[in-house]
Short mmCIF file of C-alpha atoms and ligand atoms in Angstrom, two decimals:
data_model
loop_
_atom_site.label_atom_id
_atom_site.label_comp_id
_atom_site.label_asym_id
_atom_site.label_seq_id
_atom_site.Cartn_x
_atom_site.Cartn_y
_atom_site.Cartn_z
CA UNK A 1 25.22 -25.20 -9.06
CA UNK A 2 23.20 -23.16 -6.26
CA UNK A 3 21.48 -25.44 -3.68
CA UNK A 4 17.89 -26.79 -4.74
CA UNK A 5 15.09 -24.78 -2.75
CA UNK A 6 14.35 -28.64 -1.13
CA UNK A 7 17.60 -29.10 0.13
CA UNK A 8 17.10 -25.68 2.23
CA UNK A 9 15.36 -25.80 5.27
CA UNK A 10 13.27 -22.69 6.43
CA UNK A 11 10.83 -22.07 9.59
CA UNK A 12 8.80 -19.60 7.69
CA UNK A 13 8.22 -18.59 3.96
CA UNK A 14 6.94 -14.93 3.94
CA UNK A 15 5.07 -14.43 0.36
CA UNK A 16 5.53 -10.94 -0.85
CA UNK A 17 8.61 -8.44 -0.43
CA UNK A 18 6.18 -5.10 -0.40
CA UNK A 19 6.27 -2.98 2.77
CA UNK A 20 4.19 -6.02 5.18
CA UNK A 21 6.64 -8.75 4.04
CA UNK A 22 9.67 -7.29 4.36
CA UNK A 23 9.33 -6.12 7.73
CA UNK A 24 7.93 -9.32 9.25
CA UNK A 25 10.62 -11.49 7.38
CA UNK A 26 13.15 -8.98 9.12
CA UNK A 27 11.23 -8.90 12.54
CA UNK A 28 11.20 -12.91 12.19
CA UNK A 29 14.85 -13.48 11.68
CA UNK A 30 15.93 -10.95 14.21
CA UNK A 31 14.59 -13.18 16.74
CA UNK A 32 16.01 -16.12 14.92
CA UNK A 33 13.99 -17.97 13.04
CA UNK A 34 15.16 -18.84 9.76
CA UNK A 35 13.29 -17.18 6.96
CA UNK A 36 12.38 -17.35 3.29
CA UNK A 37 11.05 -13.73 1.34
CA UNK A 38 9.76 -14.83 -1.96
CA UNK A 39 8.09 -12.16 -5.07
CA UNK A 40 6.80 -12.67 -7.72
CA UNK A 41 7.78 -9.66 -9.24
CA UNK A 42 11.85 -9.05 -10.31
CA UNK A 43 13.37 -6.37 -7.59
CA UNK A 44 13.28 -3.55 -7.91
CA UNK A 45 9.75 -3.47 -8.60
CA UNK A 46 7.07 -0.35 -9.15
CA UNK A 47 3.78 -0.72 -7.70
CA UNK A 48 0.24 1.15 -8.37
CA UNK A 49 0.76 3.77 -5.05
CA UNK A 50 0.62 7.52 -4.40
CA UNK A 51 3.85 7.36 -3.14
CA UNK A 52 3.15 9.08 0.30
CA UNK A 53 5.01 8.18 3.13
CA UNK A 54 2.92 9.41 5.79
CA UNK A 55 3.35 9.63 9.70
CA UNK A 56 2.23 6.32 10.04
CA UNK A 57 5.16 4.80 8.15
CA UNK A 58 7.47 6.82 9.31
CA UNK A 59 6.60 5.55 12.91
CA UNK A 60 6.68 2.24 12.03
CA UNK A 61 10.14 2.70 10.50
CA UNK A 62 11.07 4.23 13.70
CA UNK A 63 9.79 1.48 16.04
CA UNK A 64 12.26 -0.93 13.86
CA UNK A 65 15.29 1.04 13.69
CA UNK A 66 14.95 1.86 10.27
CA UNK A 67 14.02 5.61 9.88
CA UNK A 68 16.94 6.51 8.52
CA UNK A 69 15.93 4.97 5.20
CA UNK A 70 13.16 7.95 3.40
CA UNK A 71 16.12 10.55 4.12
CA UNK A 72 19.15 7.92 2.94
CA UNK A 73 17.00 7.45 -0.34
CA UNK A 74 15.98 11.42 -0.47
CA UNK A 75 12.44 11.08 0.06
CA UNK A 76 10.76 14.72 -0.92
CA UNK A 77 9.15 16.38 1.97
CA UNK A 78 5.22 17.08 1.21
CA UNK A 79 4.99 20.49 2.88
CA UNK A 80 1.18 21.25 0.89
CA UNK A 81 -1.90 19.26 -0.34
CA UNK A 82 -3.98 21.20 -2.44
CA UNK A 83 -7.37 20.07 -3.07
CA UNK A 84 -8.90 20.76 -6.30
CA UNK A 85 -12.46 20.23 -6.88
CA UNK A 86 -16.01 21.97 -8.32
CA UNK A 87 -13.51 24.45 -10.10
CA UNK A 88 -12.29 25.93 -6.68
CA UNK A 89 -8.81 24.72 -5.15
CA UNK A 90 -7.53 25.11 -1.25
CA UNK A 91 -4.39 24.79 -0.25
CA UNK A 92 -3.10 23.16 3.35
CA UNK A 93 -0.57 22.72 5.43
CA UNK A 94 0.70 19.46 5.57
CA UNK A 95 3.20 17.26 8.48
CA UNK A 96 5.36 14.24 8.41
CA UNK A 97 4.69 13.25 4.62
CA UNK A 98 7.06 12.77 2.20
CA UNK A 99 7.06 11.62 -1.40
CA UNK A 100 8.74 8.40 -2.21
CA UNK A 101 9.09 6.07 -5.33
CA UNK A 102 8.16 2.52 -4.53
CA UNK A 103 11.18 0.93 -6.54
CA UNK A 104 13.57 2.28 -3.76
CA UNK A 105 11.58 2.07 -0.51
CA UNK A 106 10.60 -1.33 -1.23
CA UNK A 107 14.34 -2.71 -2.34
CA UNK A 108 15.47 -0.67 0.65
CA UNK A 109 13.16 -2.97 2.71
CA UNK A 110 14.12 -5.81 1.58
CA UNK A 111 17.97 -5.07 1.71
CA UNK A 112 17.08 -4.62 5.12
CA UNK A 113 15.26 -7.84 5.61
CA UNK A 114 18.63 -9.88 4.07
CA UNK A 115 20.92 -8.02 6.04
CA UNK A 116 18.77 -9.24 8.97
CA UNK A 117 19.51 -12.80 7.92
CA UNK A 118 16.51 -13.12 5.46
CA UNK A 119 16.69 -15.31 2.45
CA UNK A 120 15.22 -13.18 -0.65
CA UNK A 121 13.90 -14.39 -3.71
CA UNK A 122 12.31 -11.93 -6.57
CA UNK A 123 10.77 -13.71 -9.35
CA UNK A 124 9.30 -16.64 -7.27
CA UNK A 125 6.13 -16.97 -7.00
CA UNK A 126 4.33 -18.49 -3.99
CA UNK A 127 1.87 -20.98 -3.44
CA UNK A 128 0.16 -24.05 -1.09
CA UNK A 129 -0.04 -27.11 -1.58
CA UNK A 130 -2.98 -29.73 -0.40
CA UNK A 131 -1.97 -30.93 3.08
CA UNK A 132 -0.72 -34.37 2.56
CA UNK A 133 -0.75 -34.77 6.78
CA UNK A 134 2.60 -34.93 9.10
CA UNK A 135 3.08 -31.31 10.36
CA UNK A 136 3.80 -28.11 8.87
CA UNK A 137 2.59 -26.54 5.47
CA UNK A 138 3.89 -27.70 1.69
CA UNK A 139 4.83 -24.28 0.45
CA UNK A 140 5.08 -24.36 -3.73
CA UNK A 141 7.66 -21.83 -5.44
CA UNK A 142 7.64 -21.39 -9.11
CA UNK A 143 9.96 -19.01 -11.04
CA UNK A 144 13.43 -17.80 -10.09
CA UNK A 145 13.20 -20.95 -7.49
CA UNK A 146 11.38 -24.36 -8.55
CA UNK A 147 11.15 -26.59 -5.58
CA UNK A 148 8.87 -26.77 -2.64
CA UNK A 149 9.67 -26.83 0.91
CA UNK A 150 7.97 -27.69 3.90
CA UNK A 151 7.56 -24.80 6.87
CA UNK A 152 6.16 -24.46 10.28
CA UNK A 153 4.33 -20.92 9.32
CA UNK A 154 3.56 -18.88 5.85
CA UNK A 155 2.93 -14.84 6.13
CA UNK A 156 0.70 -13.72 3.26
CA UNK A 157 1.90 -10.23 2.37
CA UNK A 158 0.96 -10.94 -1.19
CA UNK A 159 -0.84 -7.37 -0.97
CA UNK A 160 -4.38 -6.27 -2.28
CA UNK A 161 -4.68 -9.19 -5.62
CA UNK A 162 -2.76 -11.89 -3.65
CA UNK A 163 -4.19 -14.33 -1.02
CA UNK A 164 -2.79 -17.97 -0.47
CA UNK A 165 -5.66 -19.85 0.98
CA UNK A 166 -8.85 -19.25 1.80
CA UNK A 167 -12.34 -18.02 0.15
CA UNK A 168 -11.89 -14.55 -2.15
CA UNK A 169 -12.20 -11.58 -0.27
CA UNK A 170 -15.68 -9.98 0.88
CA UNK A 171 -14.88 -6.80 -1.69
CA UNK A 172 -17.52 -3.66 -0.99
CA UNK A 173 -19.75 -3.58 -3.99
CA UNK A 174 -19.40 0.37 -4.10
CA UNK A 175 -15.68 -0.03 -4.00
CA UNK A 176 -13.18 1.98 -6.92
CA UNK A 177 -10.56 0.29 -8.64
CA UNK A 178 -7.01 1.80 -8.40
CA UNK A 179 -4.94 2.89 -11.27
CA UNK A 180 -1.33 4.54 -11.25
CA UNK A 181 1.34 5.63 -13.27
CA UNK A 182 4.96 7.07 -13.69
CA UNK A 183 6.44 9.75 -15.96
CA UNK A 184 9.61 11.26 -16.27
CA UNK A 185 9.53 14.41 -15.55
CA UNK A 186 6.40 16.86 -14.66
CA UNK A 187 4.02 19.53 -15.09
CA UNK A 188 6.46 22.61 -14.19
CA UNK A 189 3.44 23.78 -11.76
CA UNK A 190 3.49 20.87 -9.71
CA UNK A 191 6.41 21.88 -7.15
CA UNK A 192 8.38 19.18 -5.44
CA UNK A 193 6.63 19.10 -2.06
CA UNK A 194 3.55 19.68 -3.41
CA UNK A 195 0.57 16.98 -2.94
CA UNK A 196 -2.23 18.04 -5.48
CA UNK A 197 -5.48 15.84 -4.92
CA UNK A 198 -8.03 16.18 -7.86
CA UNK A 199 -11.48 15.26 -6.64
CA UNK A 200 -14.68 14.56 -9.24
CA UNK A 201 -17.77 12.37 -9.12
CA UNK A 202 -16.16 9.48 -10.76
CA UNK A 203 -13.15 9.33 -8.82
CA UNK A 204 -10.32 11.04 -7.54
CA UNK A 205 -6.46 11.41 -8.79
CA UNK A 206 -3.24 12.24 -6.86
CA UNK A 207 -0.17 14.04 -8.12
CA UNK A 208 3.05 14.07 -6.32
CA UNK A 209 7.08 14.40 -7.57
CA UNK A 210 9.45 11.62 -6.23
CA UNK A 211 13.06 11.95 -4.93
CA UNK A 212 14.02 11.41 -8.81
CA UNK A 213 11.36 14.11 -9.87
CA UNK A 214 9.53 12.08 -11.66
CA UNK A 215 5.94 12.53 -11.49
CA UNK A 216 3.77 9.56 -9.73
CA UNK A 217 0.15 9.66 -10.75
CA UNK A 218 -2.54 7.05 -8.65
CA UNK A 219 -5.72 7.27 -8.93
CA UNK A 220 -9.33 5.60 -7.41
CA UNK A 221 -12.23 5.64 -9.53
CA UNK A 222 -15.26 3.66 -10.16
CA UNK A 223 -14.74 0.69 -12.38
CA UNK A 224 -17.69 1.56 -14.93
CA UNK A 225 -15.82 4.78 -15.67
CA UNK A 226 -13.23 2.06 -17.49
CA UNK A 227 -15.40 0.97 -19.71
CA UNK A 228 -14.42 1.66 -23.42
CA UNK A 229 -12.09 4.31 -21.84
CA UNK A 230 -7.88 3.99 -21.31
CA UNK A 231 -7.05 4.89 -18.02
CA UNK A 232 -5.08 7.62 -19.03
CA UNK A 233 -8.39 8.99 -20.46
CA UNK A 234 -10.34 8.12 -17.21
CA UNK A 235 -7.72 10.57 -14.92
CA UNK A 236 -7.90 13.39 -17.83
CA UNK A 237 -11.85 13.05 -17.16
CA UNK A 238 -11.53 13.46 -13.45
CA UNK A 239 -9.04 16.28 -14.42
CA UNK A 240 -11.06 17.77 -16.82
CA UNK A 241 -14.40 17.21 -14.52
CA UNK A 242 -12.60 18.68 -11.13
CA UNK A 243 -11.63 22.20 -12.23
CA UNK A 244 -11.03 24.35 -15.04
CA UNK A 245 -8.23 25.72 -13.12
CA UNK A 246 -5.88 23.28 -10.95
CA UNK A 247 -6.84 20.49 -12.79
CA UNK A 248 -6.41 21.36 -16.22
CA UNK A 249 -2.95 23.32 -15.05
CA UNK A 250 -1.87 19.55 -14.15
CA UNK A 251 -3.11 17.77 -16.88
CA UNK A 252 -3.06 20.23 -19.80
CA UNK A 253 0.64 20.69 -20.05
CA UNK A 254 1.28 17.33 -19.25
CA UNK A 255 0.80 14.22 -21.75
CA UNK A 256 -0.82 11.12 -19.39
CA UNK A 257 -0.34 8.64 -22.07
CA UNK A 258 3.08 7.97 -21.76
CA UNK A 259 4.28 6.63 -18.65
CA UNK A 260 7.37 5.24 -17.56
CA UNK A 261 5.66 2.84 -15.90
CA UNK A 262 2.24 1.81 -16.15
CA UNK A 263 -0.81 2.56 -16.51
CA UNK A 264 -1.90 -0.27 -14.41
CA UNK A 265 -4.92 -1.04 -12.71
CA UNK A 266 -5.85 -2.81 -9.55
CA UNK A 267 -8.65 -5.20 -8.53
CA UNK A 268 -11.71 -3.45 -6.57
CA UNK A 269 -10.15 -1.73 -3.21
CA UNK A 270 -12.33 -1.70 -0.46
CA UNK A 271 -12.04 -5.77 0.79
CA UNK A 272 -12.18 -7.66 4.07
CA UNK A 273 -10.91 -11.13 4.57
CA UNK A 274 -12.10 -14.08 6.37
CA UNK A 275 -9.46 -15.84 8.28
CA UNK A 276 -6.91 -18.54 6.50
CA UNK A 277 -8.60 -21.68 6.14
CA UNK A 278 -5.36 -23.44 7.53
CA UNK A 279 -3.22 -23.30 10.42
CA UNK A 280 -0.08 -21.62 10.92
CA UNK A 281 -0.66 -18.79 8.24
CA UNK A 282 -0.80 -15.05 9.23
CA UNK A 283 -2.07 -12.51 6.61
CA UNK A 284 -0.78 -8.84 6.61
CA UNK A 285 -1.24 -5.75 5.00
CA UNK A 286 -3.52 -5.39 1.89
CA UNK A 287 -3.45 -9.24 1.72
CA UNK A 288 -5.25 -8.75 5.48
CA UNK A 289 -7.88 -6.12 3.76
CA UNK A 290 -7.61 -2.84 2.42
CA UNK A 291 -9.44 0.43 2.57
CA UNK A 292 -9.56 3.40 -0.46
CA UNK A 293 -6.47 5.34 -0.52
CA UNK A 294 -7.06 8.95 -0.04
CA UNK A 295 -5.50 9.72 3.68
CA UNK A 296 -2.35 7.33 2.13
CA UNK A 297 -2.12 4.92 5.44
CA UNK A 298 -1.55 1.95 3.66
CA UNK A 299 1.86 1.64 3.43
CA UNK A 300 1.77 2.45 7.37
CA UNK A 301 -0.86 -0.30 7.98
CA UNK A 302 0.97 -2.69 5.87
CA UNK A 303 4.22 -1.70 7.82
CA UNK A 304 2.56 -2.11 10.96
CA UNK A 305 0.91 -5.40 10.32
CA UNK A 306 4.47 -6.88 9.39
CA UNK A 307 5.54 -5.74 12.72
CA UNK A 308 3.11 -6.29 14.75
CA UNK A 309 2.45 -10.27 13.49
CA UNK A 310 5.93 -11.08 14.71
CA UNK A 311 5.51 -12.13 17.91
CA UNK A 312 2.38 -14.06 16.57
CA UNK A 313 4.18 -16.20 14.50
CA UNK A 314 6.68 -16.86 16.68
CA UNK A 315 4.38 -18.03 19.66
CA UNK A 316 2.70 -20.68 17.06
CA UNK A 317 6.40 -21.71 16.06
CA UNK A 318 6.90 -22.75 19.49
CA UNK A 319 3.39 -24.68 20.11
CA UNK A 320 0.86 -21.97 20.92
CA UNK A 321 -2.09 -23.69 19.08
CA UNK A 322 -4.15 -20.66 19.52
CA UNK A 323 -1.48 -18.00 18.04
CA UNK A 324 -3.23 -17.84 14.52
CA UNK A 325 -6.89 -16.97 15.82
CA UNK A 326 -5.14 -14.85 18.37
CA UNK A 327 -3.51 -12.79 15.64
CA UNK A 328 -6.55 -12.64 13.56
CA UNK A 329 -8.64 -10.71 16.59
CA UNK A 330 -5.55 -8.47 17.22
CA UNK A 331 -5.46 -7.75 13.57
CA UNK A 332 -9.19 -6.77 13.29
CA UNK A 333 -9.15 -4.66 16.50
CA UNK A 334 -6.51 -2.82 15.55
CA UNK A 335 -7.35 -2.59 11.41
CA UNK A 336 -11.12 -1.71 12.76
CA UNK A 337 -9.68 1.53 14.62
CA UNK A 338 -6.80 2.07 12.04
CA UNK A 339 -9.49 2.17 9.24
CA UNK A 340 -12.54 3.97 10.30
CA UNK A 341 -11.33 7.34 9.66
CA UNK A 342 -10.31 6.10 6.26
CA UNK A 343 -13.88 4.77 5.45
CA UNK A 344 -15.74 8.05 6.72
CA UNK A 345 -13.12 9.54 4.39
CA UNK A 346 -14.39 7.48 1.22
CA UNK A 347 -18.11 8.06 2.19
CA UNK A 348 -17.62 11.74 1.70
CA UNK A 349 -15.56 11.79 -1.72
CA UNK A 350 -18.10 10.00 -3.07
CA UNK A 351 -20.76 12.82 -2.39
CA UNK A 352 -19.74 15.93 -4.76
CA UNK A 353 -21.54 18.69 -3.22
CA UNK A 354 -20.04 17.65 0.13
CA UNK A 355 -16.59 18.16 -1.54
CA UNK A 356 -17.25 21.19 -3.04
CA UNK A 357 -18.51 22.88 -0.21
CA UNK A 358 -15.18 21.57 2.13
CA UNK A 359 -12.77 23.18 -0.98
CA UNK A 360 -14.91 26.38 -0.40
CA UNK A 361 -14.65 26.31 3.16
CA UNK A 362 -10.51 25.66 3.20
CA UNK A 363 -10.78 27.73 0.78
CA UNK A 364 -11.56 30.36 2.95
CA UNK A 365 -9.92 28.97 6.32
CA UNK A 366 -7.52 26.35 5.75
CA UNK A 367 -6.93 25.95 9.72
CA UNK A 368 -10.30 24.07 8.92
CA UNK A 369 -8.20 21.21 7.93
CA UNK A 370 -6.14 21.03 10.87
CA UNK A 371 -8.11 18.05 12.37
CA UNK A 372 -8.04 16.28 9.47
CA UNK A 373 -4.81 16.62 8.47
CA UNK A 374 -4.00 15.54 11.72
CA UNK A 375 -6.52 12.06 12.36
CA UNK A 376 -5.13 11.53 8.67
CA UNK A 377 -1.38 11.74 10.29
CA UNK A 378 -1.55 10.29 13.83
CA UNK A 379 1.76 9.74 14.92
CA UNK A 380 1.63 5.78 15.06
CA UNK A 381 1.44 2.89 12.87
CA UNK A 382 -1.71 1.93 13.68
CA UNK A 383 -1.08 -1.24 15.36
CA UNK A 384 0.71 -2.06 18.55
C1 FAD B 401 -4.15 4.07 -6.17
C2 FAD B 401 -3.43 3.80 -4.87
C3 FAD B 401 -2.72 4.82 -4.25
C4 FAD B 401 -2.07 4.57 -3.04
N1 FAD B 401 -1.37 5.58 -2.44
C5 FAD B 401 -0.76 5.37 -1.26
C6 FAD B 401 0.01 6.40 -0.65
O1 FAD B 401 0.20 7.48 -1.19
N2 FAD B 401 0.57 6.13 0.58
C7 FAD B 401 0.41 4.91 1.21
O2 FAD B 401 0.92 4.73 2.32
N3 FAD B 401 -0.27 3.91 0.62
C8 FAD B 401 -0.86 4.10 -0.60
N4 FAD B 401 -1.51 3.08 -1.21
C9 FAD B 401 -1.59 1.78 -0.53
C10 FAD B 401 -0.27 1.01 -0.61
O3 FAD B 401 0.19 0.97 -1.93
C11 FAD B 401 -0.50 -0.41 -0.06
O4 FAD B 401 -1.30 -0.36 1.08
C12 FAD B 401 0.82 -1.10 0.30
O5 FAD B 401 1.64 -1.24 -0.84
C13 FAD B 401 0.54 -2.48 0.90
O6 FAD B 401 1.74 -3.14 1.13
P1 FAD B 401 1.79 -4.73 1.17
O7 FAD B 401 3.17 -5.07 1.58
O8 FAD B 401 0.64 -5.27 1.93
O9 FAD B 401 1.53 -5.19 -0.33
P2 FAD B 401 2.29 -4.81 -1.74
O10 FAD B 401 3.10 -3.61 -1.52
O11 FAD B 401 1.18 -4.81 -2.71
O12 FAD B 401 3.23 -6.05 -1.93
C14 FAD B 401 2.72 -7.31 -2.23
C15 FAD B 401 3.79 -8.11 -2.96
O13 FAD B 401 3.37 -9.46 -3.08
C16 FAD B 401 3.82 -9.98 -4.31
N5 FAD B 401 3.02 -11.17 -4.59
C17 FAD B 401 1.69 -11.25 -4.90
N6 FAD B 401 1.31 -12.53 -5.04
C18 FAD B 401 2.42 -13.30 -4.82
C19 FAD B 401 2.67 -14.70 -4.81
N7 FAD B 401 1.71 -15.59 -5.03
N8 FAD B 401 3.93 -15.11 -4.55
C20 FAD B 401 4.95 -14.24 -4.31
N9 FAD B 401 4.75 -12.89 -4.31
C21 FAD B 401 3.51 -12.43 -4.55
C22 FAD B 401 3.65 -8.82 -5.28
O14 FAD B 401 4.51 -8.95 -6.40
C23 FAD B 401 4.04 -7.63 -4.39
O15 FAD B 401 5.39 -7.25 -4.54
C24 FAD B 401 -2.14 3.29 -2.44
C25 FAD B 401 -2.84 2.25 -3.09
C26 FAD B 401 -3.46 2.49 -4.29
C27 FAD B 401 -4.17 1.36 -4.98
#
């Protein structure tokens, strides 16, 4: 018989193996500390996401030595985003994107993370017990592991409907909900390396092929637009509502009601947290706050939050009593920077005309786009 998760003895329990968790559990136990990765979910897992690496992933991957995973796993390079909307499409150029199922990136993370030293568990789910005094935090795991065990620090990386401790998140009232999907195969006019963004009033849908050309379908849109409707209905709308010419060339041929995996949906998007109510634990990515996915920068945020809370953690290991307040201003100077281009970005979808008239203008120029293309690629992580 294995060894009972109380008998083990852990400095840190990081709760969720998505792109935040896995790189802070392997940033942890590179310098040594001994560390517990714990999901929920059984690995390898698929995730609501548009599947877009962008630059900002790809430097974080770089900063930890692990670039060499999206080409390993034959991540597709996006070379082209067209943008469909009002019945007029424009094509752009596009740099340092590449398509990329979730199921491998994320496994490839984590196989990282226990070749590091890292202890994984999928199909354990996290949680906190009351303090009962003496030092350190009761962490609860239920599932794959029963047991609880008591640590010095806990990284929430449980992603956008997580969160360990603490009041619910402040979520923007105008915020979308999220919806994705997998299907095997796809419409024959959707090219690999093509990113085709469908924009109408009541949300907006991206459509990209992964390594496995499969086609990856996620989608924002406001929550009313749910009502009474399945969501495979919803992204027809937007589809339908967006163009009588890109958008019905990627819907028409293609039957959205049966994925591979999904449809699933998401909580609202657009959320800020207040700091943990207790000591000792550090929240990253989406678990940190998240903003609407258009530019497709979380996965680099998420990456960069992992990395960057490292050195946080390991500074209140040793008796920094400050460390955890110190990590939540880092985290909100950098997120606040990280995440205004993204809000601007959301502001603008959510105003038609606006839309229309940028698709007319791209239309016409695409170089337009360059300084878009490029605040939506900057070349780091968005932390440091
Ligand atoms: C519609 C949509 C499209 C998107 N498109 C893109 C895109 O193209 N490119 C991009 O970069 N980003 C995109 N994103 C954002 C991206 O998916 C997230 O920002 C990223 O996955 C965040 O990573 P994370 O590690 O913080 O959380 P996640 O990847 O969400 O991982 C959290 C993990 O925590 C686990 N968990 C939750 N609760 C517990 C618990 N109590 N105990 C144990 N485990 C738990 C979950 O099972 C999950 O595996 C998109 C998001 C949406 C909603």
């Amino acid at each position: 018989m294995g060894a009972s998760v109380s008998d083990l003895d852990f400095d840190v329990v990081v709760a969720g193996a998505g792109p935040a968790g896995s790189l802070a559990a392997r940033g942890l136990a590179r310098r040594g500390a001994k560390v517990l990765l714990a999901d929920r979910s059984s690995f390898p897992r698929w995730k609501v996401c548009g599947a877009c690496l962008g630059p900002g992933a790809s430097a974080a991957l770089e900063a930890t030595g692990l670039s060499a995973i999206p080409r390993i796993l034959e991540a597709v390079p996006l070379a082209h985003l067209t943008l469909v909307s009002g019945g007029r499409q424009a094509r752009v150029a596009l740099r340092g994107n590449r398509a990329l199922s979730r199921e491998s990136l994320d496994a490839a993370l984590v196989e990282a993370a226990v070749a590091a030293g890292v202890e994984f568990r999928a199909g354990c789910r996290v949680s906190l017990a009351e303090p009962v005094g003496g030092g350190g935090l009761e962490v609860v795991l239920r599932g794959a592991w029963d047991g609880s065990v008591r640590v010095g620090a806990l990284v929430d990386a449980t992603g956008l409907a997580g969160g360990l401790c603490g009041p619910p998140p402040d979520v923007s009232v105008r915020s979308r909900v999220g919806l994705g999907a997998v299907f095997e195969g796809a419409p024959p006019d959707l090219r690999a390396g093509d990113l085709r963004m469908v924009v109408a009033p009541s949300g907006y849908a991206g459509f990209v092929r992964d390594e496995r050309d499969r086609l990856t379908v996620a989608a924002a849109v406001d929550a009313p637009a749910l009502h009474g409707r399945s969501p495979a209905d919803v992204v027809t709308d937007i589809l339908r509502a967006s163009s009588a010419s890109g958008g019905a060339a990627a819907a028409g041929a293609f039957d959205l009601s049966s994925p591979l995996h999904g449809w699933k949906g998401t909580p609202l998007l657009t959320r800020r947290r207040s700091p943990p109510a207790r000591p000792g634990i550090f929240r990253v990515g989406d678990a940190a706050g998240y903003v609407e996915p258009f530019t497709g920068e979380g996965m680099g945020w998420a990456m960069g939050s992992g990395l960057a809370v490292v050195p946080f953690v390991e500074s209140w290991l040793v008796g920094r009593a400050d460390a955890g307040r110190a990590w939540v201003r880092a985290y909100e100077a950098q997120a606040a920077a990280a995440q205004r281009f993204c809000r601007a970005v959301s502001w603008a979808l959510r105003r038609p005309s606006l839309v229309d008239t940028s698709v007319r203008l791209l239309r016409r120029r695409p170089s337009l786009a360059a300084p878009f293309v490029a605040a939506g690629s900057v070349p780091s992580h968005g932390f440091s």
